[in-house]
Every structure is written in structure tokens, then in C-alpha cells.
């Protein structure tokens, strides 16, 4: 599945529904591209954290996203670009 097709949007909706039902939730975003540390809430990981009721902080993002890249590219392309 490519970029900008709604994966994070749908995942966040599922997280919100599960949290509202009292279910424990945790989302992982192992790789993330287009990440701007100055805009944590706008990142995919930030949106997933917020949907799960967790604070959106740099440390929380590092917990759920193990590698991020600044370029808006497919993660494999961004990874190659950044070595």
C-alpha cells in the first residue's frame, strides 16, 4: 500500500473506538517519513498516540516509532537517501 491512502486515518479511528470502549490500545509506527520534530502532533506517530489517549511528546513518539526520516518519501527510499 502506498503513501497518502488513509492507513493512519483508519488506524486512528480504530484506536479511538477501542479506547472509547475501554479496551487497552497501543499502536506502533516502526518507520515514519516526513517527520518534523517541531510538529509532533502532525506526524503519523503523533496522530496514533493522540487517538490512543497518550500524550504526544518526543519521548512517546520514540517509544512507538523506531526510525524516522524528514523527507516525504516512501520509508525505504528515505532510508536509502539517509544511509
PDB file of N, CA and C in Angstrom:
ATOM      1  N   UNK A   1       0.857  -1.167   0.000  1.00  0.00           N
ATOM      2  CA  UNK A   1       0.000   0.000   0.000  1.00  0.00           C
ATOM      3  C   UNK A   1       0.900   1.225   0.000  1.00  0.00           C
ATOM      4  N   UNK A   2       0.548   2.193  -0.804  1.00  0.00           N
ATOM      5  CA  UNK A   2       1.357   3.391  -0.948  1.00  0.00           C
ATOM      6  C   UNK A   2       1.099   4.435   0.115  1.00  0.00           C
ATOM      7  N   UNK A   3       1.709   5.586  -0.094  1.00  0.00           N
ATOM      8  CA  UNK A   3       1.545   6.699   0.835  1.00  0.00           C
ATOM      9  C   UNK A   3       0.242   7.432   0.553  1.00  0.00           C
ATOM     10  N   UNK A   4      -0.236   8.161   1.563  1.00  0.00           N
ATOM     11  CA  UNK A   4      -1.418   9.011   1.440  1.00  0.00           C
ATOM     12  C   UNK A   4      -2.681   8.263   1.014  1.00  0.00           C
ATOM     13  N   UNK A   5      -2.844   7.027   1.490  1.00  0.00           N
ATOM     14  CA  UNK A   5      -4.054   6.279   1.132  1.00  0.00           C
ATOM     15  C   UNK A   5      -4.986   6.088   2.323  1.00  0.00           C
ATOM     16  N   UNK A   6      -4.608   6.602   3.503  1.00  0.00           N
ATOM     17  CA  UNK A   6      -5.521   6.566   4.639  1.00  0.00           C
ATOM     18  C   UNK A   6      -5.213   5.552   5.717  1.00  0.00           C
ATOM     19  N   UNK A   7      -4.058   4.919   5.673  1.00  0.00           N
ATOM     20  CA  UNK A   7      -3.720   3.904   6.686  1.00  0.00           C
ATOM     21  C   UNK A   7      -3.731   4.487   8.094  1.00  0.00           C
ATOM     22  N   UNK A   8      -3.105   5.637   8.287  1.00  0.00           N
ATOM     23  CA  UNK A   8      -3.058   6.254   9.616  1.00  0.00           C
ATOM     24  C   UNK A   8      -4.436   6.737  10.030  1.00  0.00           C
ATOM     25  N   UNK A   9      -5.196   7.291   9.104  1.00  0.00           N
ATOM     26  CA  UNK A   9      -6.551   7.758   9.393  1.00  0.00           C
ATOM     27  C   UNK A   9      -7.424   6.611   9.902  1.00  0.00           C
ATOM     28  N   UNK A  10      -7.395   5.495   9.209  1.00  0.00           N
ATOM     29  CA  UNK A  10      -8.201   4.330   9.611  1.00  0.00           C
ATOM     30  C   UNK A  10      -7.682   3.755  10.927  1.00  0.00           C
ATOM     31  N   UNK A  11      -6.376   3.652  11.069  1.00  0.00           N
ATOM     32  CA  UNK A  11      -5.809   3.125  12.312  1.00  0.00           C
ATOM     33  C   UNK A  11      -6.190   3.987  13.507  1.00  0.00           C
ATOM     34  N   UNK A  12      -6.141   5.314  13.341  1.00  0.00           N
ATOM     35  CA  UNK A  12      -6.517   6.222  14.427  1.00  0.00           C
ATOM     36  C   UNK A  12      -7.995   6.058  14.780  1.00  0.00           C
ATOM     37  N   UNK A  13      -8.854   5.859  13.781  1.00  0.00           N
ATOM     38  CA  UNK A  13     -10.284   5.652  14.045  1.00  0.00           C
ATOM     39  C   UNK A  13     -10.502   4.374  14.842  1.00  0.00           C
ATOM     40  N   UNK A  14      -9.783   3.319  14.505  1.00  0.00           N
ATOM     41  CA  UNK A  14      -9.892   2.053  15.240  1.00  0.00           C
ATOM     42  C   UNK A  14      -9.405   2.243  16.678  1.00  0.00           C
ATOM     43  N   UNK A  15      -8.293   2.938  16.852  1.00  0.00           N
ATOM     44  CA  UNK A  15      -7.768   3.192  18.192  1.00  0.00           C
ATOM     45  C   UNK A  15      -8.764   3.984  19.042  1.00  0.00           C
ATOM     46  N   UNK A  16      -9.349   5.028  18.461  1.00  0.00           N
ATOM     47  CA  UNK A  16     -10.328   5.834  19.204  1.00  0.00           C
ATOM     48  C   UNK A  16     -11.539   4.991  19.608  1.00  0.00           C
ATOM     49  N   UNK A  17     -12.018   4.163  18.703  1.00  0.00           N
ATOM     50  CA  UNK A  17     -13.182   3.319  19.003  1.00  0.00           C
ATOM     51  C   UNK A  17     -12.856   2.309  20.101  1.00  0.00           C
ATOM     52  N   UNK A  18     -11.692   1.712  20.027  1.00  0.00           N
ATOM     53  CA  UNK A  18     -11.308   0.730  21.050  1.00  0.00           C
ATOM     54  C   UNK A  18     -11.110   1.406  22.410  1.00  0.00           C
ATOM     55  N   UNK A  19     -10.455   2.558  22.412  1.00  0.00           N
ATOM     56  CA  UNK A  19     -10.243   3.284  23.670  1.00  0.00           C
ATOM     57  C   UNK A  19     -11.575   3.712  24.272  1.00  0.00           C
ATOM     58  N   UNK A  20     -12.505   4.160  23.430  1.00  0.00           N
ATOM     59  CA  UNK A  20     -13.818   4.569  23.916  1.00  0.00           C
ATOM     60  C   UNK A  20     -14.584   3.401  24.519  1.00  0.00           C
ATOM     61  N   UNK A  21     -14.290   2.203  24.033  1.00  0.00           N
ATOM     62  CA  UNK A  21     -14.939   1.001  24.548  1.00  0.00           C
ATOM     63  C   UNK A  21     -14.221   0.452  25.783  1.00  0.00           C
ATOM     64  N   UNK A  22     -13.186   1.171  26.231  1.00  0.00           N
ATOM     65  CA  UNK A  22     -12.465   0.746  27.425  1.00  0.00           C
ATOM     66  C   UNK A  22     -11.409  -0.314  27.174  1.00  0.00           C
ATOM     67  N   UNK A  23     -11.081  -0.544  25.923  1.00  0.00           N
ATOM     68  CA  UNK A  23     -10.068  -1.545  25.582  1.00  0.00           C
ATOM     69  C   UNK A  23      -8.676  -0.914  25.627  1.00  0.00           C
ATOM     70  N   UNK A  24      -7.680  -1.641  26.051  1.00  0.00           N
ATOM     71  CA  UNK A  24      -6.316  -1.104  26.003  1.00  0.00           C
ATOM     72  C   UNK A  24      -5.855  -1.027  24.549  1.00  0.00           C
ATOM     73  N   UNK A  25      -5.167   0.035  24.215  1.00  0.00           N
ATOM     74  CA  UNK A  25      -4.700   0.209  22.838  1.00  0.00           C
ATOM     75  C   UNK A  25      -3.222   0.572  22.811  1.00  0.00           C
ATOM     76  N   UNK A  26      -2.570   0.151  21.764  1.00  0.00           N
ATOM     77  CA  UNK A  26      -1.178   0.503  21.510  1.00  0.00           C
ATOM     78  C   UNK A  26      -0.953   0.398  20.007  1.00  0.00           C
ATOM     79  N   UNK A  27      -0.437   1.432  19.425  1.00  0.00           N
ATOM     80  CA  UNK A  27      -0.114   1.412  18.001  1.00  0.00           C
ATOM     81  C   UNK A  27       1.384   1.614  17.844  1.00  0.00           C
ATOM     82  N   UNK A  28       1.945   0.962  16.847  1.00  0.00           N
ATOM     83  CA  UNK A  28       3.346   1.134  16.514  1.00  0.00           C
ATOM     84  C   UNK A  28       3.459   1.672  15.099  1.00  0.00           C
ATOM     85  N   UNK A  29       4.409   2.524  14.901  1.00  0.00           N
ATOM     86  CA  UNK A  29       4.724   3.057  13.576  1.00  0.00           C
ATOM     87  C   UNK A  29       6.230   2.882  13.428  1.00  0.00           C
ATOM     88  N   UNK A  30       6.688   1.665  13.097  1.00  0.00           N
ATOM     89  CA  UNK A  30       8.128   1.365  13.130  1.00  0.00           C
ATOM     90  C   UNK A  30       8.986   2.309  12.287  1.00  0.00           C
ATOM     91  N   UNK A  31       8.499   2.692  11.115  1.00  0.00           N
ATOM     92  CA  UNK A  31       9.215   3.620  10.230  1.00  0.00           C
ATOM     93  C   UNK A  31       8.282   4.754   9.857  1.00  0.00           C
ATOM     94  N   UNK A  32       8.820   5.953   9.838  1.00  0.00           N
ATOM     95  CA  UNK A  32       7.985   7.105   9.508  1.00  0.00           C
ATOM     96  C   UNK A  32       8.803   8.080   8.668  1.00  0.00           C
ATOM     97  N   UNK A  33       8.228   8.506   7.569  1.00  0.00           N
ATOM     98  CA  UNK A  33       8.892   9.531   6.758  1.00  0.00           C
ATOM     99  C   UNK A  33       8.079  10.813   6.826  1.00  0.00           C
ATOM    100  N   UNK A  34       8.705  11.902   6.435  1.00  0.00           N
ATOM    101  CA  UNK A  34       8.056  13.202   6.503  1.00  0.00           C
ATOM    102  C   UNK A  34       7.926  13.717   7.925  1.00  0.00           C
ATOM    103  N   UNK A  35       8.843  13.335   8.794  1.00  0.00           N
ATOM    104  CA  UNK A  35       8.759  13.700  10.205  1.00  0.00           C
ATOM    105  C   UNK A  35       9.452  15.023  10.479  1.00  0.00           C
ATOM    106  N   UNK A  36       8.725  15.932  11.123  1.00  0.00           N
ATOM    107  CA  UNK A  36       9.256  17.227  11.539  1.00  0.00           C
ATOM    108  C   UNK A  36       9.142  17.293  13.063  1.00  0.00           C
ATOM    109  N   UNK A  37      10.257  17.252  13.804  1.00  0.00           N
ATOM    110  CA  UNK A  37      10.201  17.278  15.266  1.00  0.00           C
ATOM    111  C   UNK A  37       9.491  18.509  15.828  1.00  0.00           C
ATOM    112  N   UNK A  38       9.367  19.573  15.040  1.00  0.00           N
ATOM    113  CA  UNK A  38       8.672  20.775  15.503  1.00  0.00           C
ATOM    114  C   UNK A  38       7.151  20.631  15.397  1.00  0.00           C
ATOM    115  N   UNK A  39       6.690  19.575  14.751  1.00  0.00           N
ATOM    116  CA  UNK A  39       5.254  19.360  14.552  1.00  0.00           C
ATOM    117  C   UNK A  39       4.874  17.935  14.951  1.00  0.00           C
ATOM    118  N   UNK A  40       5.111  17.600  16.200  1.00  0.00           N
ATOM    119  CA  UNK A  40       4.874  16.235  16.669  1.00  0.00           C
ATOM    120  C   UNK A  40       3.444  15.774  16.429  1.00  0.00           C
ATOM    121  N   UNK A  41       2.468  16.648  16.700  1.00  0.00           N
ATOM    122  CA  UNK A  41       1.058  16.269  16.580  1.00  0.00           C
ATOM    123  C   UNK A  41       0.655  15.970  15.145  1.00  0.00           C
ATOM    124  N   UNK A  42       1.376  16.524  14.183  1.00  0.00           N
ATOM    125  CA  UNK A  42       1.047  16.318  12.773  1.00  0.00           C
ATOM    126  C   UNK A  42       1.667  15.052  12.195  1.00  0.00           C
ATOM    127  N   UNK A  43       2.528  14.394  12.937  1.00  0.00           N
ATOM    128  CA  UNK A  43       3.170  13.181  12.432  1.00  0.00           C
ATOM    129  C   UNK A  43       2.212  11.995  12.553  1.00  0.00           C
ATOM    130  N   UNK A  44       2.480  10.960  11.772  1.00  0.00           N
ATOM    131  CA  UNK A  44       1.658   9.750  11.867  1.00  0.00           C
ATOM    132  C   UNK A  44       1.708   9.179  13.280  1.00  0.00           C
ATOM    133  N   UNK A  45       2.895   9.093  13.841  1.00  0.00           N
ATOM    134  CA  UNK A  45       3.020   8.544  15.196  1.00  0.00           C
ATOM    135  C   UNK A  45       2.278   9.423  16.199  1.00  0.00           C
ATOM    136  N   UNK A  46       2.362  10.731  16.044  1.00  0.00           N
ATOM    137  CA  UNK A  46       1.646  11.644  16.934  1.00  0.00           C
ATOM    138  C   UNK A  46       0.145  11.465  16.847  1.00  0.00           C
ATOM    139  N   UNK A  47      -0.354  11.279  15.650  1.00  0.00           N
ATOM    140  CA  UNK A  47      -1.799  11.065  15.468  1.00  0.00           C
ATOM    141  C   UNK A  47      -2.245   9.748  16.094  1.00  0.00           C
ATOM    142  N   UNK A  48      -1.427   8.719  15.985  1.00  0.00           N
ATOM    143  CA  UNK A  48      -1.771   7.434  16.586  1.00  0.00           C
ATOM    144  C   UNK A  48      -1.723   7.519  18.110  1.00  0.00           C
ATOM    145  N   UNK A  49      -0.732   8.208  18.638  1.00  0.00           N
ATOM    146  CA  UNK A  49      -0.655   8.391  20.095  1.00  0.00           C
ATOM    147  C   UNK A  49      -1.887   9.127  20.608  1.00  0.00           C
ATOM    148  N   UNK A  50      -2.229  10.225  19.965  1.00  0.00           N
ATOM    149  CA  UNK A  50      -3.384  11.021  20.390  1.00  0.00           C
ATOM    150  C   UNK A  50      -4.666  10.198  20.314  1.00  0.00           C
ATOM    151  N   UNK A  51      -4.819   9.417  19.257  1.00  0.00           N
ATOM    152  CA  UNK A  51      -6.021   8.594  19.103  1.00  0.00           C
ATOM    153  C   UNK A  51      -6.131   7.555  20.210  1.00  0.00           C
ATOM    154  N   UNK A  52      -4.983   7.103  20.710  1.00  0.00           N
ATOM    155  CA  UNK A  52      -4.977   6.124  21.794  1.00  0.00           C
ATOM    156  C   UNK A  52      -5.020   6.750  23.170  1.00  0.00           C
ATOM    157  N   UNK A  53      -5.119   8.079  23.219  1.00  0.00           N
ATOM    158  CA  UNK A  53      -5.217   8.765  24.500  1.00  0.00           C
ATOM    159  C   UNK A  53      -3.893   8.985  25.203  1.00  0.00           C
ATOM    160  N   UNK A  54      -2.798   8.863  24.475  1.00  0.00           N
ATOM    161  CA  UNK A  54      -1.468   9.085  25.064  1.00  0.00           C
ATOM    162  C   UNK A  54      -0.984  10.488  24.739  1.00  0.00           C
ATOM    163  N   UNK A  55      -0.153  11.063  25.601  1.00  0.00           N
ATOM    164  CA  UNK A  55       0.394  12.384  25.296  1.00  0.00           C
ATOM    165  C   UNK A  55       1.327  12.303  24.089  1.00  0.00           C
ATOM    166  N   UNK A  56       1.346  13.359  23.309  1.00  0.00           N
ATOM    167  CA  UNK A  56       2.209  13.399  22.132  1.00  0.00           C
ATOM    168  C   UNK A  56       3.456  14.182  22.508  1.00  0.00           C
ATOM    169  N   UNK A  57       4.479  13.448  22.875  1.00  0.00           N
ATOM    170  CA  UNK A  57       5.772  14.036  23.239  1.00  0.00           C
ATOM    171  C   UNK A  57       6.863  13.368  22.403  1.00  0.00           C
ATOM    172  N   UNK A  58       8.018  13.974  22.383  1.00  0.00           N
ATOM    173  CA  UNK A  58       9.135  13.375  21.667  1.00  0.00           C
ATOM    174  C   UNK A  58       9.465  11.983  22.186  1.00  0.00           C
ATOM    175  N   UNK A  59       9.451  11.817  23.504  1.00  0.00           N
ATOM    176  CA  UNK A  59       9.757  10.507  24.091  1.00  0.00           C
ATOM    177  C   UNK A  59       8.696   9.478  23.730  1.00  0.00           C
ATOM    178  N   UNK A  60       7.430   9.881  23.739  1.00  0.00           N
ATOM    179  CA  UNK A  60       6.353   8.948  23.388  1.00  0.00           C
ATOM    180  C   UNK A  60       6.465   8.529  21.923  1.00  0.00           C
ATOM    181  N   UNK A  61       6.820   9.478  21.063  1.00  0.00           N
ATOM    182  CA  UNK A  61       6.989   9.139  19.648  1.00  0.00           C
ATOM    183  C   UNK A  61       8.139   8.154  19.485  1.00  0.00           C
ATOM    184  N   UNK A  62       9.226   8.351  20.203  1.00  0.00           N
ATOM    185  CA  UNK A  62      10.340   7.405  20.119  1.00  0.00           C
ATOM    186  C   UNK A  62       9.945   6.014  20.610  1.00  0.00           C
ATOM    187  N   UNK A  63       8.997   5.936  21.530  1.00  0.00           N
ATOM    188  CA  UNK A  63       8.522   4.633  22.015  1.00  0.00           C
ATOM    189  C   UNK A  63       7.790   3.853  20.933  1.00  0.00           C
ATOM    190  N   UNK A  64       7.038   4.542  20.088  1.00  0.00           N
ATOM    191  CA  UNK A  64       6.213   3.845  19.095  1.00  0.00           C
ATOM    192  C   UNK A  64       6.780   3.901  17.684  1.00  0.00           C
ATOM    193  N   UNK A  65       7.764   4.757  17.457  1.00  0.00           N
ATOM    194  CA  UNK A  65       8.380   4.877  16.135  1.00  0.00           C
ATOM    195  C   UNK A  65       9.888   4.756  16.302  1.00  0.00           C
ATOM    196  N   UNK A  66      10.433   3.703  15.752  1.00  0.00           N
ATOM    197  CA  UNK A  66      11.840   3.398  15.995  1.00  0.00           C
ATOM    198  C   UNK A  66      12.794   4.093  15.040  1.00  0.00           C
ATOM    199  N   UNK A  67      12.306   4.549  13.892  1.00  0.00           N
ATOM    200  CA  UNK A  67      13.169   5.250  12.945  1.00  0.00           C
ATOM    201  C   UNK A  67      12.309   6.217  12.147  1.00  0.00           C
ATOM    202  N   UNK A  68      12.753   7.455  12.049  1.00  0.00           N
ATOM    203  CA  UNK A  68      12.010   8.453  11.278  1.00  0.00           C
ATOM    204  C   UNK A  68      12.963   9.192  10.350  1.00  0.00           C
ATOM    205  N   UNK A  69      12.383   9.695   9.267  1.00  0.00           N
ATOM    206  CA  UNK A  69      13.141  10.413   8.258  1.00  0.00           C
ATOM    207  C   UNK A  69      12.417  11.722   7.930  1.00  0.00           C
ATOM    208  N   UNK A  70      13.142  12.782   7.652  1.00  0.00           N
ATOM    209  CA  UNK A  70      12.495  14.076   7.392  1.00  0.00           C
ATOM    210  C   UNK A  70      11.841  14.184   6.014  1.00  0.00           C
ATOM    211  N   UNK A  71      12.316  13.424   5.057  1.00  0.00           N
ATOM    212  CA  UNK A  71      11.803  13.556   3.693  1.00  0.00           C
ATOM    213  C   UNK A  71      10.445  12.876   3.533  1.00  0.00           C
ATOM    214  N   UNK A  72       9.560  13.513   2.760  1.00  0.00           N
ATOM    215  CA  UNK A  72       8.256  12.933   2.432  1.00  0.00           C
ATOM    216  C   UNK A  72       8.442  11.971   1.269  1.00  0.00           C
ATOM    217  N   UNK A  73       8.933  10.798   1.602  1.00  0.00           N
ATOM    218  CA  UNK A  73       9.177   9.751   0.615  1.00  0.00           C
ATOM    219  C   UNK A  73       8.730   8.426   1.212  1.00  0.00           C
ATOM    220  N   UNK A  74       8.587   7.431   0.370  1.00  0.00           N
ATOM    221  CA  UNK A  74       8.345   6.094   0.902  1.00  0.00           C
ATOM    222  C   UNK A  74       9.496   5.780   1.864  1.00  0.00           C
ATOM    223  N   UNK A  75       9.214   5.152   3.009  1.00  0.00           N
ATOM    224  CA  UNK A  75      10.267   4.925   4.003  1.00  0.00           C
ATOM    225  C   UNK A  75      11.512   4.227   3.459  1.00  0.00           C
ATOM    226  N   UNK A  76      11.351   3.265   2.543  1.00  0.00           N
ATOM    227  CA  UNK A  76      12.540   2.593   2.011  1.00  0.00           C
ATOM    228  C   UNK A  76      13.390   3.547   1.181  1.00  0.00           C
ATOM    229  N   UNK A  77      12.764   4.467   0.475  1.00  0.00           N
ATOM    230  CA  UNK A  77      13.509   5.452  -0.321  1.00  0.00           C
ATOM    231  C   UNK A  77      14.175   6.467   0.619  1.00  0.00           C
ATOM    232  N   UNK A  78      13.447   6.925   1.625  1.00  0.00           N
ATOM    233  CA  UNK A  78      14.019   7.865   2.603  1.00  0.00           C
ATOM    234  C   UNK A  78      15.197   7.225   3.335  1.00  0.00           C
ATOM    235  N   UNK A  79      15.076   5.959   3.679  1.00  0.00           N
ATOM    236  CA  UNK A  79      16.165   5.255   4.376  1.00  0.00           C
ATOM    237  C   UNK A  79      17.411   5.184   3.500  1.00  0.00           C
ATOM    238  N   UNK A  80      17.223   4.856   2.240  1.00  0.00           N
ATOM    239  CA  UNK A  80      18.366   4.811   1.328  1.00  0.00           C
ATOM    240  C   UNK A  80      19.023   6.179   1.197  1.00  0.00           C
ATOM    241  N   UNK A  81      18.203   7.217   1.115  1.00  0.00           N
ATOM    242  CA  UNK A  81      18.723   8.577   0.968  1.00  0.00           C
ATOM    243  C   UNK A  81      19.552   8.991   2.181  1.00  0.00           C
ATOM    244  N   UNK A  82      19.126   8.554   3.361  1.00  0.00           N
ATOM    245  CA  UNK A  82      19.804   8.961   4.603  1.00  0.00           C
ATOM    246  C   UNK A  82      20.796   7.924   5.124  1.00  0.00           C
ATOM    247  N   UNK A  83      21.075   6.942   4.303  1.00  0.00           N
ATOM    248  CA  UNK A  83      22.086   5.940   4.663  1.00  0.00           C
ATOM    249  C   UNK A  83      21.639   4.970   5.705  1.00  0.00           C
TER     250      UNK A  83
END
